[in-house]
PDB file of C-alpha atoms in Angstrom:
ATOM      1  CA  THR A   1      40.832 102.800  92.167  1.00 61.00           C
ATOM      2  CA  ASP A   2      43.135 101.866  95.007  1.00 66.00           C
ATOM      3  CA  LEU A   3      46.589 103.013  94.052  1.00 67.00           C
ATOM      4  CA  PRO A   4      49.398 100.548  93.348  1.00 61.00           C
ATOM      5  CA  ASP A   5      52.474  99.989  95.451  1.00 53.00           C
ATOM      6  CA  PRO A   6      54.837 102.724  94.220  1.00 45.00           C
ATOM      7  CA  LYS A   7      57.726 100.219  94.057  1.00 43.00           C
ATOM      8  CA  ARG A   8      55.845  97.850  91.708  1.00 42.00           C
ATOM      9  CA  ASP A   9      57.081  97.752  88.111  1.00 45.00           C
ATOM     10  CA  ALA A  10      59.868 100.208  88.921  1.00 42.00           C
ATOM     11  CA  GLY A  11      62.056  98.708  86.191  1.00 45.00           C
ATOM     12  CA  SER A  12      59.413  98.406  83.489  1.00 54.00           C
ATOM     13  CA  THR A  13      59.908  99.903  80.058  1.00 67.00           C
ATOM     14  CA  GLY A  14      57.355 102.025  78.322  1.00 82.00           C
ATOM     15  CA  PRO A  15      56.747 105.502  77.025  1.00 92.00           C
ATOM     16  CA  ALA A  16      58.605 108.543  78.296  1.00 93.00           C
ATOM     17  CA  VAL A  17      56.416 110.291  80.893  1.00 94.00           C
ATOM     18  CA  ARG A  18      56.883 113.700  82.453  1.00 93.00           C
ATOM     19  CA  GLU A  19      54.970 116.549  84.019  1.00 95.00           C
ATOM     20  CA  VAL A  20      54.250 119.272  81.465  1.00 94.00           C
ATOM     21  CA  THR A  21      52.268 121.725  83.611  1.00 92.00           C
ATOM     22  CA  GLU A  22      54.887 124.454  83.202  1.00 92.00           C
ATOM     23  CA  TYR A  23      54.352 124.433  79.418  1.00 91.00           C
ATOM     24  CA  LEU A  24      50.642 125.316  79.593  1.00 90.00           C
ATOM     25  CA  GLU A  25      51.523 129.005  79.369  1.00 89.00           C
ATOM     26  CA  ASP A  26      53.433 128.374  76.109  1.00 91.00           C
ATOM     27  CA  PRO A  27      51.064 129.123  73.196  1.00 91.00           C
ATOM     28  CA  ALA A  28      52.742 126.564  70.906  1.00 91.00           C
ATOM     29  CA  PHE A  29      52.474 123.803  73.526  1.00 92.00           C
ATOM     30  CA  MET A  30      48.852 124.703  74.314  1.00 91.00           C
ATOM     31  CA  ALA A  31      47.986 124.664  70.599  1.00 90.00           C
ATOM     32  CA  ARG A  32      49.480 121.124  70.244  1.00 91.00           C
ATOM     33  CA  TYR A  33      47.707 119.980  73.426  1.00 92.00           C
ATOM     34  CA  LEU A  34      44.338 121.321  72.246  1.00 92.00           C
ATOM     35  CA  THR A  35      44.797 119.837  68.755  1.00 92.00           C
ATOM     36  CA  VAL A  36      45.398 116.340  70.184  1.00 93.00           C
ATOM     37  CA  ASN A  37      42.530 116.863  72.649  1.00 92.00           C
ATOM     38  CA  GLU A  38      40.177 117.787  69.791  1.00 93.00           C
ATOM     39  CA  ALA A  39      41.303 114.832  67.683  1.00 94.00           C
ATOM     40  CA  ALA A  40      40.691 112.480  70.610  1.00 92.00           C
ATOM     41  CA  PHE A  41      37.322 113.835  71.771  1.00 89.00           C
ATOM     42  CA  GLY A  42      35.913 115.216  68.522  1.00 89.00           C
ATOM     43  CA  TYR A  43      35.411 118.776  69.786  1.00 86.00           C
ATOM     44  CA  ARG A  44      37.621 121.729  70.677  1.00 81.00           C
ATOM     45  CA  ASP A  45      38.134 121.967  74.426  1.00 82.00           C
ATOM     46  CA  SER A  46      38.462 125.322  76.136  1.00 82.00           C
ATOM     47  CA  PRO A  47      41.763 125.870  77.924  1.00 85.00           C
ATOM     48  CA  GLY A  48      39.874 127.806  80.622  1.00 85.00           C
ATOM     49  CA  GLU A  49      38.764 124.809  82.698  1.00 81.00           C
ATOM     50  CA  LEU A  50      42.169 123.152  82.412  1.00 83.00           C
ATOM     51  CA  LEU A  51      43.935 126.310  83.564  1.00 88.00           C
ATOM     52  CA  PHE A  52      41.425 126.721  86.409  1.00 86.00           C
ATOM     53  CA  ARG A  53      42.180 123.187  87.670  1.00 81.00           C
ATOM     54  CA  ILE A  54      45.899 123.859  87.442  1.00 86.00           C
ATOM     55  CA  ARG A  55      45.879 127.289  89.054  1.00 88.00           C
ATOM     56  CA  HIS A  56      43.136 126.920  91.668  1.00 86.00           C
ATOM     57  CA  CYS A  57      43.000 123.203  92.459  1.00 86.00           C
ATOM     58  CA  LYS A  58      46.727 122.438  92.620  1.00 89.00           C
ATOM     59  CA  GLY A  59      46.439 120.466  89.405  1.00 93.00           C
ATOM     60  CA  ARG A  60      49.150 119.072  87.184  1.00 95.00           C
ATOM     61  CA  VAL A  61      49.307 117.773  83.626  1.00 95.00           C
ATOM     62  CA  PHE A  62      51.420 114.816  82.507  1.00 96.00           C
ATOM     63  CA  ALA A  63      52.251 113.619  78.994  1.00 95.00           C
ATOM     64  CA  ALA A  64      53.674 110.464  77.429  1.00 95.00           C
ATOM     65  CA  SER A  65      55.711 110.161  74.246  1.00 93.00           C
ATOM     66  CA  GLU A  66      58.006 107.655  72.558  1.00 92.00           C
ATOM     67  CA  ALA A  67      60.839 106.432  74.780  1.00 89.00           C
ATOM     68  CA  GLY A  68      63.823 108.724  74.312  1.00 88.00           C
ATOM     69  CA  THR A  69      61.754 111.777  73.325  1.00 87.00           C
ATOM     70  CA  ASP A  70      60.516 114.706  75.367  1.00 88.00           C
ATOM     71  CA  PRO A  71      56.764 114.506  76.081  1.00 87.00           C
ATOM     72  CA  ALA A  72      56.655 118.314  76.222  1.00 87.00           C
ATOM     73  CA  ASP A  73      57.564 118.355  72.513  1.00 88.00           C
ATOM     74  CA  ARG A  74      55.929 115.136  71.263  1.00 88.00           C
ATOM     75  CA  GLY A  75      53.057 114.339  73.622  1.00 92.00           C
ATOM     76  CA  ARG A  76      50.962 111.395  72.445  1.00 94.00           C
ATOM     77  CA  SER A  77      48.802 110.930  75.555  1.00 95.00           C
ATOM     78  CA  TYR A  78      47.853 113.290  78.397  1.00 95.00           C
ATOM     79  CA  VAL A  79      46.256 113.224  81.846  1.00 96.00           C
ATOM     80  CA  SER A  80      45.370 115.981  84.302  1.00 94.00           C
ATOM     81  CA  VAL A  81      45.481 115.285  88.036  1.00 96.00           C
ATOM     82  CA  TRP A  82      44.446 117.261  91.090  1.00 94.00           C
ATOM     83  CA  PRO A  83      43.683 116.451  94.714  1.00 95.00           C
ATOM     84  CA  ILE A  84      40.050 115.857  95.650  1.00 95.00           C
ATOM     85  CA  ASP A  85      40.965 115.425  99.311  1.00 95.00           C
ATOM     86  CA  ASP A  86      44.017 114.302 101.306  1.00 94.00           C
ATOM     87  CA  ARG A  87      43.801 110.700 100.051  1.00 95.00           C
ATOM     88  CA  THR A  88      41.979 110.870  96.706  1.00 96.00           C
ATOM     89  CA  ALA A  89      43.214 112.358  93.437  1.00 96.00           C
ATOM     90  CA  ALA A  90      41.246 113.101  90.290  1.00 94.00           C
ATOM     91  CA  THR A  91      42.749 111.603  87.117  1.00 95.00           C
ATOM     92  CA  GLU A  92      40.800 113.375  84.398  1.00 92.00           C
ATOM     93  CA  ASN A  93      40.925 114.697  80.857  1.00 91.00           C
ATOM     94  CA  ILE A  94      42.694 111.527  79.773  1.00 95.00           C
ATOM     95  CA  PHE A  95      43.228 111.389  76.032  1.00 94.00           C
ATOM     96  CA  CYS A  96      45.536 110.027  73.352  1.00 95.00           C
ATOM     97  CA  ASP A  97      46.259 111.166  69.829  1.00 95.00           C
ATOM     98  CA  PRO A  98      44.086 108.811  67.719  1.00 95.00           C
ATOM     99  CA  ALA A  99      47.095 107.945  65.528  1.00 95.00           C
ATOM    100  CA  TYR A 100      48.814 106.502  68.627  1.00 94.00           C
ATOM    101  CA  GLN A 101      45.918 104.798  70.404  1.00 93.00           C
ATOM    102  CA  ARG A 102      46.278 101.166  71.492  1.00 92.00           C
ATOM    103  CA  GLN A 103      50.076 101.442  71.483  1.00 94.00           C
ATOM    104  CA  GLY A 104      50.558 101.634  75.259  1.00 94.00           C
ATOM    105  CA  TYR A 105      50.950 105.396  75.674  1.00 96.00           C
ATOM    106  CA  THR A 106      47.928 105.954  77.899  1.00 96.00           C
ATOM    107  CA  GLU A 107      48.460 102.750  79.861  1.00 96.00           C
ATOM    108  CA  GLY A 108      52.094 103.665  80.509  1.00 96.00           C
ATOM    109  CA  LEU A 109      51.184 107.239  81.353  1.00 96.00           C
ATOM    110  CA  LEU A 110      48.435 106.309  83.813  1.00 96.00           C
ATOM    111  CA  GLY A 111      50.505 103.519  85.353  1.00 95.00           C
ATOM    112  CA  THR A 112      53.354 105.955  86.004  1.00 95.00           C
ATOM    113  CA  VAL A 113      51.059 108.700  87.304  1.00 96.00           C
ATOM    114  CA  LEU A 114      49.176 106.297  89.609  1.00 96.00           C
ATOM    115  CA  GLN A 115      52.471 105.077  91.064  1.00 95.00           C
ATOM    116  CA  MET A 116      53.597 108.686  91.556  1.00 95.00           C
ATOM    117  CA  LEU A 117      50.338 109.556  93.320  1.00 96.00           C
ATOM    118  CA  ALA A 118      50.755 106.531  95.604  1.00 96.00           C
ATOM    119  CA  ALA A 119      54.307 107.641  96.425  1.00 95.00           C
ATOM    120  CA  GLU A 120      52.907 111.096  97.296  1.00 95.00           C
ATOM    121  CA  GLY A 121      50.535 109.506  99.825  1.00 96.00           C
ATOM    122  CA  PHE A 122      47.317 109.297  97.836  1.00 96.00           C
ATOM    123  CA  SER A 123      45.462 106.020  98.339  1.00 96.00           C
ATOM    124  CA  ALA A 124      42.732 106.368  95.688  1.00 95.00           C
ATOM    125  CA  ALA A 125      42.148 107.895  92.247  1.00 96.00           C
ATOM    126  CA  ARG A 126      38.908 108.819  90.515  1.00 94.00           C
ATOM    127  CA  LEU A 127      37.879 109.565  86.949  1.00 94.00           C
ATOM    128  CA  ASN A 128      34.798 110.095  84.809  1.00 91.00           C
ATOM    129  CA  VAL A 129      34.334 108.254  81.522  1.00 91.00           C
ATOM    130  CA  TYR A 130      31.568 108.056  78.948  1.00 88.00           C
ATOM    131  CA  GLU A 131      29.699 104.777  79.258  1.00 89.00           C
ATOM    132  CA  GLU A 132      29.990 104.246  75.491  1.00 90.00           C
ATOM    133  CA  ASP A 133      33.798 104.408  75.567  1.00 91.00           C
ATOM    134  CA  ALA A 134      34.416 100.661  75.938  1.00 93.00           C
ATOM    135  CA  PRO A 135      38.150 100.769  75.048  1.00 93.00           C
ATOM    136  CA  ALA A 136      38.829 103.410  77.716  1.00 93.00           C
ATOM    137  CA  ILE A 137      36.759 101.538  80.297  1.00 94.00           C
ATOM    138  CA  ALA A 138      38.662  98.323  79.548  1.00 95.00           C
ATOM    139  CA  LEU A 139      41.976 100.144  80.064  1.00 95.00           C
ATOM    140  CA  TYR A 140      40.833 101.776  83.309  1.00 95.00           C
ATOM    141  CA  GLU A 141      39.576  98.439  84.656  1.00 94.00           C
ATOM    142  CA  LYS A 142      42.887  96.800  83.668  1.00 94.00           C
ATOM    143  CA  LEU A 143      44.635  99.467  85.777  1.00 94.00           C
ATOM    144  CA  GLY A 144      42.346  98.749  88.745  1.00 93.00           C
ATOM    145  CA  TYR A 145      39.580 101.331  88.420  1.00 94.00           C
ATOM    146  CA  ARG A 146      36.046 100.080  89.017  1.00 93.00           C
ATOM    147  CA  LYS A 147      32.623 101.533  88.312  1.00 92.00           C
ATOM    148  CA  LEU A 148      31.042 103.146  91.353  1.00 88.00           C
ATOM    149  CA  TYR A 149      27.913 104.877  90.021  1.00 85.00           C
ATOM    150  CA  ARG A 150      26.202 106.408  87.006  1.00 81.00           C
ATOM    151  CA  LEU A 151      26.155 110.215  86.731  1.00 79.00           C
ATOM    152  CA  TYR A 152      23.439 112.232  85.006  1.00 82.00           C
ATOM    153  CA  GLU A 153      23.777 115.834  83.785  1.00 78.00           C
ATOM    154  CA  LEU A 154      21.447 118.364  82.258  1.00 83.00           C
ATOM    155  CA  HIS A 155      22.858 121.242  80.217  1.00 74.00           C
ATOM    156  CA  GLY A 156      21.160 124.399  78.986  1.00 71.00           C
ATOM    157  CA  GLY A 157      20.005 123.902  75.401  1.00 65.00           C
ATOM    158  CA  ASP A 158      19.314 120.225  76.082  1.00 56.00           C
ATOM    159  CA  GLY A 159      15.801 120.937  77.315  1.00 58.00           C
ATOM    160  CA  GLY A 160      17.055 122.074  80.710  1.00 54.00           C
ATOM    161  CA  PRO A 161      17.346 125.460  82.391  1.00 54.00           C
TER     162      PRO A 161
END
């Protein structure tokens, strides 16, 4: 998606959003993060890939919570971001606690993060999404993302190498 003007919606209300990268080394925070991740995706994610993106790809993690609360303590929605190149950022591993879906947490989080990326000089953002995830696709399109191509993968145990 082309990133928004960073000045747009500067006065809008919404969830509290903050960077929580520094908390990834905290076992209690990581346990909460992984629990919400598992509830959202239906499987337990490994912290290894997340920590690799953070440590080796200059990645960051952001969280959203109720206005007036600290997202580090009460994260409802999360996104990881890292630079792909000088003008494009990845916005990946986007998920929301199922108990808080469709309440504006992810929309507010992504809107804030996309504005921040624009202010940092990025002009585009990319993400991957499962084709079956119609609610997520609708949200991403509402925020300005558009489908570019279809990606195929083959994993060991799936009949591949």
